[in-house]
PDB file of C-alpha atoms in Angstrom:
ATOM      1  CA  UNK A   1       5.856 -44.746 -40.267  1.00 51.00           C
ATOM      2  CA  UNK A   2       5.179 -42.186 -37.610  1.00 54.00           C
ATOM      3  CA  UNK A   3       8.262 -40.176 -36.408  1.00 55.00           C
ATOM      4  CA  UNK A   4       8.413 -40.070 -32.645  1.00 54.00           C
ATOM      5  CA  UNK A   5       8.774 -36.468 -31.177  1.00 52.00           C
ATOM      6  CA  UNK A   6      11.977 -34.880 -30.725  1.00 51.00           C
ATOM      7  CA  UNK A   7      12.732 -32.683 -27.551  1.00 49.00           C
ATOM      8  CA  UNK A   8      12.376 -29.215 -29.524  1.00 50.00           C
ATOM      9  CA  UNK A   9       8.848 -30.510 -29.823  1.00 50.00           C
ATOM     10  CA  UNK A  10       6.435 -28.255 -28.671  1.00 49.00           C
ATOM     11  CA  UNK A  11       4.436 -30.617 -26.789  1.00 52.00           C
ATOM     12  CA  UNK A  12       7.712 -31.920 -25.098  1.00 51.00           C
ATOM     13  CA  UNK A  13       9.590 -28.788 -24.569  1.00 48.00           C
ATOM     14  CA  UNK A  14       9.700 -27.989 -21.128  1.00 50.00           C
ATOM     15  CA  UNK A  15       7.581 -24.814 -19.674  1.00 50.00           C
ATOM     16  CA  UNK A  16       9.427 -21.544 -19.407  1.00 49.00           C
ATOM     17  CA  UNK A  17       9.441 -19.455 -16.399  1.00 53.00           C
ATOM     18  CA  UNK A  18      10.640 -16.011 -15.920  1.00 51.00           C
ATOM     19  CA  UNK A  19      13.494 -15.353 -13.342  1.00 52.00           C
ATOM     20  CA  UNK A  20      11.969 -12.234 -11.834  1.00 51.00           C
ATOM     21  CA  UNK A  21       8.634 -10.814 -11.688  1.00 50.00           C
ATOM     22  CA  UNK A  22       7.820  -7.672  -9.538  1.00 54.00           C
ATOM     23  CA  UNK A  23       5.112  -8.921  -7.947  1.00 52.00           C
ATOM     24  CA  UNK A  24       5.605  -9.011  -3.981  1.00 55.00           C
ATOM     25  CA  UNK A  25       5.482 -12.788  -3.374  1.00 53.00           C
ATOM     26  CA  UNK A  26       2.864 -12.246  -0.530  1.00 52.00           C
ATOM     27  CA  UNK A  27       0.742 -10.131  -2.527  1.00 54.00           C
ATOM     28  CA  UNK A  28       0.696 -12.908  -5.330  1.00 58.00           C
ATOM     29  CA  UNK A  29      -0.497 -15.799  -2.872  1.00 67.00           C
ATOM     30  CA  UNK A  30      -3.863 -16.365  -2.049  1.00 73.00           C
ATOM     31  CA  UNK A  31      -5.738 -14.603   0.082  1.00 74.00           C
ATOM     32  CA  UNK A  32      -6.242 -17.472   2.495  1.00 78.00           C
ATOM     33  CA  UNK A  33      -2.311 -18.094   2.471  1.00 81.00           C
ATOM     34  CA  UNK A  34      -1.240 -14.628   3.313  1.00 79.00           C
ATOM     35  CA  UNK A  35      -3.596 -14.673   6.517  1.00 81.00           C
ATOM     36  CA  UNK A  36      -2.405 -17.911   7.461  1.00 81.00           C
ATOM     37  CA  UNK A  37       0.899 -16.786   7.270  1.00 79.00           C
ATOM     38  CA  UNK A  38       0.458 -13.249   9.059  1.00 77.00           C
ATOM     39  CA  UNK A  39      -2.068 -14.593  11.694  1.00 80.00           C
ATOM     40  CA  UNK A  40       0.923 -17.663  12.705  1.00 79.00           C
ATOM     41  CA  UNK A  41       1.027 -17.544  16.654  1.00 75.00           C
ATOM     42  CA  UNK A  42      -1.731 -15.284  17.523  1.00 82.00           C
ATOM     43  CA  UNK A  43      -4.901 -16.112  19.136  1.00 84.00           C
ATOM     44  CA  UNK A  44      -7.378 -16.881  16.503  1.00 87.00           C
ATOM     45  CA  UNK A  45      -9.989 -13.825  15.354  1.00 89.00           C
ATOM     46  CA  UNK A  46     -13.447 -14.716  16.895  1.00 88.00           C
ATOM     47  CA  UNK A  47     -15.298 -14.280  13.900  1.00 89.00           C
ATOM     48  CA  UNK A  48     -13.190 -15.510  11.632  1.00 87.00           C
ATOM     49  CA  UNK A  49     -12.159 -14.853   7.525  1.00 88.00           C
ATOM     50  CA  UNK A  50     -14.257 -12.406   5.470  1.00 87.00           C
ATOM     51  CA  UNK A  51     -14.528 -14.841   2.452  1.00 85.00           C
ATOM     52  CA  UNK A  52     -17.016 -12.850   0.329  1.00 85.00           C
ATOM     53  CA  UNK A  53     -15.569  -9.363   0.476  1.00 89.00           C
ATOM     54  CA  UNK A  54     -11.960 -10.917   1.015  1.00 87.00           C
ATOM     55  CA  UNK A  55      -9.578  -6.767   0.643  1.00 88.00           C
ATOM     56  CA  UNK A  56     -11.465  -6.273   4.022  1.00 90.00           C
ATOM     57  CA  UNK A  57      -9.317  -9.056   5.775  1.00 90.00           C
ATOM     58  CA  UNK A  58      -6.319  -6.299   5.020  1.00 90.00           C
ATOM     59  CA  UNK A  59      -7.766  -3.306   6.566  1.00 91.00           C
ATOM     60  CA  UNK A  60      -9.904  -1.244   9.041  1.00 93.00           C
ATOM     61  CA  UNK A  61     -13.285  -1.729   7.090  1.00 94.00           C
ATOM     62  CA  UNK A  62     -15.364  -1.686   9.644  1.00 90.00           C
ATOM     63  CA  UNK A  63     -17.594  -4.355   8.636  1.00 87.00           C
ATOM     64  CA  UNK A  64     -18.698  -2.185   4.660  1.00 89.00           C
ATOM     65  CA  UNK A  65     -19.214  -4.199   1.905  1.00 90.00           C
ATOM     66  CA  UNK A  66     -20.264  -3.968  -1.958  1.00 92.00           C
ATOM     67  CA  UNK A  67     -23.704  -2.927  -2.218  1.00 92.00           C
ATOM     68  CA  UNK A  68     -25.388  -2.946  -5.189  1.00 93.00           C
ATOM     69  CA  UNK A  69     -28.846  -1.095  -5.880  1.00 94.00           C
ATOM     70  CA  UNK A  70     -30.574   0.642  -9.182  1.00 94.00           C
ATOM     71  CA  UNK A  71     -30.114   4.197 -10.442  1.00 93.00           C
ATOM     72  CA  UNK A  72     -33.537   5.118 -11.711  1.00 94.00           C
ATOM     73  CA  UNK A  73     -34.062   7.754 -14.480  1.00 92.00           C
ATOM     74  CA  UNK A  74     -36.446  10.896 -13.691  1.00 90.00           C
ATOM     75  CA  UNK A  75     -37.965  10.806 -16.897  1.00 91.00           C
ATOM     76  CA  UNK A  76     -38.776   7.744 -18.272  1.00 91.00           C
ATOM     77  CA  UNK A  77     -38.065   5.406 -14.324  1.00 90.00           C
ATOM     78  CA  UNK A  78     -35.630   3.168 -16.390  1.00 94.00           C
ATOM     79  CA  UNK A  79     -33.767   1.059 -14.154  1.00 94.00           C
ATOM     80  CA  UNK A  80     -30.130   0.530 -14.277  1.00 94.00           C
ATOM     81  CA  UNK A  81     -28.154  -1.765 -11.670  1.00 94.00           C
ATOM     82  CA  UNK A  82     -25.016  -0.502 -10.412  1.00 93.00           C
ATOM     83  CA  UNK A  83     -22.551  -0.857  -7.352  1.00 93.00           C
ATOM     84  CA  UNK A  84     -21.680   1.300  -4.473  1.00 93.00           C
ATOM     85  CA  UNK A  85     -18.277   0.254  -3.277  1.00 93.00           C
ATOM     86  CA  UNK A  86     -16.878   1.113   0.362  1.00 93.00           C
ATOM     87  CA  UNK A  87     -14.742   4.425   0.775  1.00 94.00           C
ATOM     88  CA  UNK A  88     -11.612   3.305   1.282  1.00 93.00           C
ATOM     89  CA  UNK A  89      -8.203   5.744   1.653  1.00 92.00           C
ATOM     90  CA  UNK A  90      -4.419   4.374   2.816  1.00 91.00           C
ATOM     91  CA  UNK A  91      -3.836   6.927   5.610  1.00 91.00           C
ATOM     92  CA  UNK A  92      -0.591   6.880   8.097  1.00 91.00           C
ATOM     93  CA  UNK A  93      -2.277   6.466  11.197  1.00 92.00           C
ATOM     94  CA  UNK A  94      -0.106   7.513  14.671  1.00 92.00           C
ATOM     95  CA  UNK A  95       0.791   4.771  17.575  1.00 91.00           C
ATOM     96  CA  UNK A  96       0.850   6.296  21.011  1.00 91.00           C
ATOM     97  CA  UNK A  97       2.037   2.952  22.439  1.00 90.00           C
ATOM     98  CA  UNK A  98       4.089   1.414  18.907  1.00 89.00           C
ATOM     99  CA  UNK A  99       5.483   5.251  18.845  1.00 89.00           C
ATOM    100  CA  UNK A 100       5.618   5.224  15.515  1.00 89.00           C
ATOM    101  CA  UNK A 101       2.844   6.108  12.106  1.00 92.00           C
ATOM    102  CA  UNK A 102       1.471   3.226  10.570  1.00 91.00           C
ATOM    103  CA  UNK A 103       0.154   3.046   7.371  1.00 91.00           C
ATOM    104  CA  UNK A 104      -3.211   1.035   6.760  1.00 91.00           C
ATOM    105  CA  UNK A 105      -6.476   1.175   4.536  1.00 93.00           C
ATOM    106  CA  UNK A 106      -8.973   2.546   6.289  1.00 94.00           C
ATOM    107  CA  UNK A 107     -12.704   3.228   5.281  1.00 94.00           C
ATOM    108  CA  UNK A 108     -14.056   6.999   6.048  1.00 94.00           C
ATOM    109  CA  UNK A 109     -16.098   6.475   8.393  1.00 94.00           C
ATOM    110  CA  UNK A 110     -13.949   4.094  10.328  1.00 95.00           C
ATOM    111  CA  UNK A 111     -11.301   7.252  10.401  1.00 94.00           C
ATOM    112  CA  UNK A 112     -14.197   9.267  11.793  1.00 95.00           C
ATOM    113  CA  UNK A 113     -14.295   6.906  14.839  1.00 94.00           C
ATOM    114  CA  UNK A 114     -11.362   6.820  15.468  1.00 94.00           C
ATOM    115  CA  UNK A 115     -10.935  10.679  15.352  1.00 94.00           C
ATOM    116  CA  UNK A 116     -13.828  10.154  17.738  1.00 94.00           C
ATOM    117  CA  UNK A 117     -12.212   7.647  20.366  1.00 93.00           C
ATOM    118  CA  UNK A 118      -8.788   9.809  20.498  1.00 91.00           C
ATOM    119  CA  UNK A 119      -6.659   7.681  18.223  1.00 92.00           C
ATOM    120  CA  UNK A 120      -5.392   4.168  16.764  1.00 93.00           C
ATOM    121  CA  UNK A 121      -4.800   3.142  19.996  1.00 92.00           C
ATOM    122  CA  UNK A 122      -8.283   3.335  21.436  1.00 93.00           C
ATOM    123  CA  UNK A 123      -9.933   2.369  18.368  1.00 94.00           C
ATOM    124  CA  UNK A 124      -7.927  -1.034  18.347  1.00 93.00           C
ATOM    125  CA  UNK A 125      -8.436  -1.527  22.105  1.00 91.00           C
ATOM    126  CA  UNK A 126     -12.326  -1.613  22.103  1.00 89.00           C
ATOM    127  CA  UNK A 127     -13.680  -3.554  24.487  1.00 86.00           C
ATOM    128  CA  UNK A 128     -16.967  -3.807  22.931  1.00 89.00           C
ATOM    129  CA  UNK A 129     -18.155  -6.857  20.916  1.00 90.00           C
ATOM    130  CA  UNK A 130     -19.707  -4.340  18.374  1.00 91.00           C
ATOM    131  CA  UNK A 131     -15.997  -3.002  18.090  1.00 92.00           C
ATOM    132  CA  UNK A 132     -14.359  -6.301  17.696  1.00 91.00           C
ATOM    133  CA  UNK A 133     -16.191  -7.498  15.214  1.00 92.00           C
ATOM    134  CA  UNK A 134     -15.272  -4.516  12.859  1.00 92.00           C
ATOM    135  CA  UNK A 135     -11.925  -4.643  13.408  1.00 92.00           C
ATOM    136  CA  UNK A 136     -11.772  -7.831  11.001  1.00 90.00           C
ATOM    137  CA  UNK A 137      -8.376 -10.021  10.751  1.00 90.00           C
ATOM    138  CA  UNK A 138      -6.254  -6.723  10.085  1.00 90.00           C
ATOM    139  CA  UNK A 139      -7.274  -4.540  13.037  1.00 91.00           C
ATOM    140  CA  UNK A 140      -7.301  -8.051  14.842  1.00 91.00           C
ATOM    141  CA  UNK A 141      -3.349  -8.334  14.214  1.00 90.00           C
ATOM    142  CA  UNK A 142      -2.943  -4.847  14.806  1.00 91.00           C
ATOM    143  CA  UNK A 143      -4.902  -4.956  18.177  1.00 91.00           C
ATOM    144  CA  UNK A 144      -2.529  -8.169  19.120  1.00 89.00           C
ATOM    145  CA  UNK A 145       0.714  -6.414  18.570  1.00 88.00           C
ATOM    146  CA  UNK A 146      -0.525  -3.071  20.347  1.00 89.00           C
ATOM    147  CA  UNK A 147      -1.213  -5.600  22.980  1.00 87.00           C
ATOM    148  CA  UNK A 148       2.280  -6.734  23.127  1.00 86.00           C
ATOM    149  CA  UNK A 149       3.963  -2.781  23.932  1.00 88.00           C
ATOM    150  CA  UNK A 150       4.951  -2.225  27.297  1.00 88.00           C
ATOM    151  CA  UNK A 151       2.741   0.848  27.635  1.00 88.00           C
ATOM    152  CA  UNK A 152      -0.442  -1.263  26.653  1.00 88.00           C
ATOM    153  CA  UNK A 153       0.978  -4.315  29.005  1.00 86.00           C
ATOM    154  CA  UNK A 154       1.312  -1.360  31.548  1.00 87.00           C
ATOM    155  CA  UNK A 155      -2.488  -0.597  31.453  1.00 84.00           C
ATOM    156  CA  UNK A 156      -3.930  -3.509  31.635  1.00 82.00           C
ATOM    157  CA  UNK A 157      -1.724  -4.522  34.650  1.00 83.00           C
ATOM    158  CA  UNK A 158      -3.985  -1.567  36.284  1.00 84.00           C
ATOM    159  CA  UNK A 159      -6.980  -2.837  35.086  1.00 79.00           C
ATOM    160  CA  UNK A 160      -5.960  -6.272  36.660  1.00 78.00           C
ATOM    161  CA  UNK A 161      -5.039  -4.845  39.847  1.00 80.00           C
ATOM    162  CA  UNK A 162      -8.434  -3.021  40.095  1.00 81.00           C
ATOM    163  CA  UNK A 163     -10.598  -5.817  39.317  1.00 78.00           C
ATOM    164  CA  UNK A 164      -8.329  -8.586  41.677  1.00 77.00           C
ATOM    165  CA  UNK A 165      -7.383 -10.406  38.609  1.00 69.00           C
ATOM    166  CA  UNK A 166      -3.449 -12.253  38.653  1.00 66.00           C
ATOM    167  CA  UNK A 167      -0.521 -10.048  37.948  1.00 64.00           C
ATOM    168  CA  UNK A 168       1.234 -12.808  37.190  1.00 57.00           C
ATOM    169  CA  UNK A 169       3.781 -12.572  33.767  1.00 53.00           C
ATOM    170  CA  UNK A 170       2.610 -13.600  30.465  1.00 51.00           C
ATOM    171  CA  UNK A 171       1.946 -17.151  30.294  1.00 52.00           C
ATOM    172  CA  UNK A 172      -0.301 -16.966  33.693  1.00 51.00           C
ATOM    173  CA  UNK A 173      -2.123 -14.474  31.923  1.00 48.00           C
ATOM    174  CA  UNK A 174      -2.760 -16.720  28.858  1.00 51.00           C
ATOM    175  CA  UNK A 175      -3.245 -19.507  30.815  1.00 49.00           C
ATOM    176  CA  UNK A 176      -6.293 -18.060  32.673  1.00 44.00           C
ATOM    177  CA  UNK A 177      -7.127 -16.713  29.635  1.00 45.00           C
ATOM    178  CA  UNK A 178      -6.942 -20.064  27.569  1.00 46.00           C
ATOM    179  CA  UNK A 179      -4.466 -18.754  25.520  1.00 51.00           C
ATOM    180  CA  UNK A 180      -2.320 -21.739  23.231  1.00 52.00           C
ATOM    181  CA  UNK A 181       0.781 -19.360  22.418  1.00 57.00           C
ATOM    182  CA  UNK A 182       3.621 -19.104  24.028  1.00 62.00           C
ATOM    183  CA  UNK A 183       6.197 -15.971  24.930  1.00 63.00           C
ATOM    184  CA  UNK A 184       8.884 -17.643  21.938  1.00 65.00           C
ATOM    185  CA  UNK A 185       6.030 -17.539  19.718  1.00 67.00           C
ATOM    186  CA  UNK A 186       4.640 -14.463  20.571  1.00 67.00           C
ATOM    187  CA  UNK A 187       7.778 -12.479  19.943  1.00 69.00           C
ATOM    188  CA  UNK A 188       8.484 -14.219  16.659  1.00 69.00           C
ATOM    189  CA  UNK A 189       5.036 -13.129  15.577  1.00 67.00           C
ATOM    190  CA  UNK A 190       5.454  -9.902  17.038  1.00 68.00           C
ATOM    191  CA  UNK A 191       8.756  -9.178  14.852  1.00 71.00           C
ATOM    192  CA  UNK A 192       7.231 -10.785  12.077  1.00 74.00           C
ATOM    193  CA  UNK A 193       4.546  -7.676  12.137  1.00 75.00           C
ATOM    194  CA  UNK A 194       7.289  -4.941  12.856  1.00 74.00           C
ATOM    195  CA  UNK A 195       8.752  -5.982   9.094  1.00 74.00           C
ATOM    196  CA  UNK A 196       5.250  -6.010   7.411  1.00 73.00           C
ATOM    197  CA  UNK A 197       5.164  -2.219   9.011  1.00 74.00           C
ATOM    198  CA  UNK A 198       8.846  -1.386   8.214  1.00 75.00           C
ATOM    199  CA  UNK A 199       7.666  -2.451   4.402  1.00 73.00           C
ATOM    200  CA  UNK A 200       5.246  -0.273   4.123  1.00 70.00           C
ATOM    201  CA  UNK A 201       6.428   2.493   5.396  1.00 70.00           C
ATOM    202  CA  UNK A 202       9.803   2.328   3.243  1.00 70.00           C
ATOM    203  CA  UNK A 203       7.662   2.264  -0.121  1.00 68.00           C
ATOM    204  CA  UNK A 204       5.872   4.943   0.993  1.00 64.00           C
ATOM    205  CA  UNK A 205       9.124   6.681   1.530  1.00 63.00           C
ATOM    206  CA  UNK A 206       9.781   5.006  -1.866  1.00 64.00           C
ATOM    207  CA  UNK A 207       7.069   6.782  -3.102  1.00 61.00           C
ATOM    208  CA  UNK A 208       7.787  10.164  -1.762  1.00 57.00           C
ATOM    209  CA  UNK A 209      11.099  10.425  -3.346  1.00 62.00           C
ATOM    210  CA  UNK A 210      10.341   9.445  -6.177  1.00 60.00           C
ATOM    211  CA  UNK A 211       8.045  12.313  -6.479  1.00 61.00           C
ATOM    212  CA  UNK A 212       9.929  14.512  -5.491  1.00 61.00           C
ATOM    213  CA  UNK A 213      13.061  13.372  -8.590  1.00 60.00           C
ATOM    214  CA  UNK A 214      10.041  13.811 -11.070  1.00 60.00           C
ATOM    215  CA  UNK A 215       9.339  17.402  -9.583  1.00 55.00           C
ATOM    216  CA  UNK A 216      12.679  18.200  -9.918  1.00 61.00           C
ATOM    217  CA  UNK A 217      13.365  17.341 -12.792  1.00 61.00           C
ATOM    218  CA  UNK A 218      10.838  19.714 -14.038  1.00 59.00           C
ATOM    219  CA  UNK A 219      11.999  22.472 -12.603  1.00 61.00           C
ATOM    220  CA  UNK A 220      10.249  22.426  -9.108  1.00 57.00           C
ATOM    221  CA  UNK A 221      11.219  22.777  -5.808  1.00 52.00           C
ATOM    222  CA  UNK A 222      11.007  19.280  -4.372  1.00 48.00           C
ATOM    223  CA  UNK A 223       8.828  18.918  -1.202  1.00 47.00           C
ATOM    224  CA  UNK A 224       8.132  16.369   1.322  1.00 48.00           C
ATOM    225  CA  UNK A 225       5.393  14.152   1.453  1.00 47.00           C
ATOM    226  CA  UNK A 226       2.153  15.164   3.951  1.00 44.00           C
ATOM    227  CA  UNK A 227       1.927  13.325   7.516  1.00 44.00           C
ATOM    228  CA  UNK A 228      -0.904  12.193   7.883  1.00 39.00           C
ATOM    229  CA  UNK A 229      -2.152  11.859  11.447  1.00 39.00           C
ATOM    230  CA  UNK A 230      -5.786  11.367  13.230  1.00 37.00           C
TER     231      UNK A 230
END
C-alpha cells in the first residue's frame, strides 16, 4: 500500500522566499511596469515605448540603438559579425529652472547637443518634432517636470502673450490644449519625480563616500567627488 505524502515532503513543502534582497524593487519590475508607474498623470509620450532597445526608455539616447555589422580581416577578408553598442555615460547634468544637478544616462553625442543648445534646459524644451522624438519616455518625463517650475511656467506665459494665446491658469491651458490631467494630479506626479531625483543623487553621494573611506583607509587624503556640469 502506497504511503500518502507527509508535509516535509518535498513536493508538498511550501516554497521558500528570502526576507530581503537588495535589489531596488523598481529596478526588479518589468520594464513596462516601471514606465507605467513613473509616466502616472502625465500626458502620454507621442511616440510611445521603445520596446526593442527597451534601457533607452531610461535615458537621453537620442534615438541610438544596437547595430550590428562584420569586422573583416585584411588578409584573408574573413568575416566576423559583431555589435556596436551606443556610447552611453551617467553624467550630473545642471537645471537652470529645477536649480539643482541631475543625474541621467546620456549618450555622447546627445551631451554634445546639449553643450550645443546652452544646457538641460534647452535641450528638454525643443520645440522641434526631430527633438521630441529623441527625447524618448525619460527626457519626456524630464521635459514634463521642467515644464512644471515657475521659471519655465514664466516663459511660456511670454510666449502666450506674444502669440494672443489665453493666460489663463493651468487647467485653461490644458483644456485648450486637450490635456486629461488635472493640477492634484499633476503635483502628485510632479513630487513623485523629485524622489526618483533625490534617489539618485543620494547614492551617488553614497558612492562618493564610500570612496573616499576606501582611500582613507589606505593612507590617502580623501577627496570629493567631480561635478559634473554641461
Amino acid at each position: 500500500m502506497a504511503c500518502r505524502p507527509t508535509s516535509t515532503s518535498p513536493r508538498t513543502a511550501p516554497l521558500l522566499r528570502h526576507a530581503f534582497h537588495t535589489t531596488p524593487y523598481l529596478s526588479a519590475r518589468p520594464a513596462a511596469s516601471q514606465l507605467a508607474h513613473q509616466h502616472a498623470n502625465i500626458p502620454p509620450y507621442p511616440h510611445g515605448i521603445s520596446h526593442w532597445y527597451k534601457q533607452s526608455n531610461f535615458g537621453l539616447y537620442g534615438s541610438s540603438r544596437p547595430q550590428s555589422g562584420n569586422t573583416v580581416s585584411s588578409r584573408t577578408e574573413t568575416k566576423n559579425r559583431r555589435k556596436w553598442f551606443p556610447n552611453i555615460h551617467s553624467q550630473r547634468l545642471w537645471s537652470e529652472a529645477l536649480d539643482r544637478f541631475v543625474r541621467v544616462k546620456v549618450q555622447a553625442r546627445v551631451l554634445r547637443t546639449i553643450d550645443k543648445v546652452g544646457g538641460l534646459d534647452e535641450y528638454l524644451l525643443g520645440e522641434k518634432a526631430g527633438r521630441v522624438r529623441e527625447l524618448g519616455m525619460g527626457g519626456w518625463a524630464l521635459r514634463w517636470r521642467l515644464m512644471r517650475t515657475e521659471k519655465v511656467r514664466e516663459r511660456f506665459r511670454m510666449q502666450r502673450v506674444a502669440m494672443g494665446l489665453p493666460e489663463g491658469g493651468y487647467e485653461e491651458v490644458m483644456k485648450v490644449a486637450g490635456g486629461v490631467v488635472s493640477e492634484v494630479e499633476a503635483v502628485d506626479r510632479e513630487r513623485a519625480i523629485d524622489r526618483i531625483l533625490d534617489k539618485e543623487s543620494k547614492r551617488e553621494d553614497a558612492g562618493v563616500e564610500l570612496g573616499n573611506l576606501e582611500v582613507a583607509a589606505m593612507g590617502g587624503e580623501a577627496k570629493e567627488g567631480p561635478a559634473v556640469t554641461v
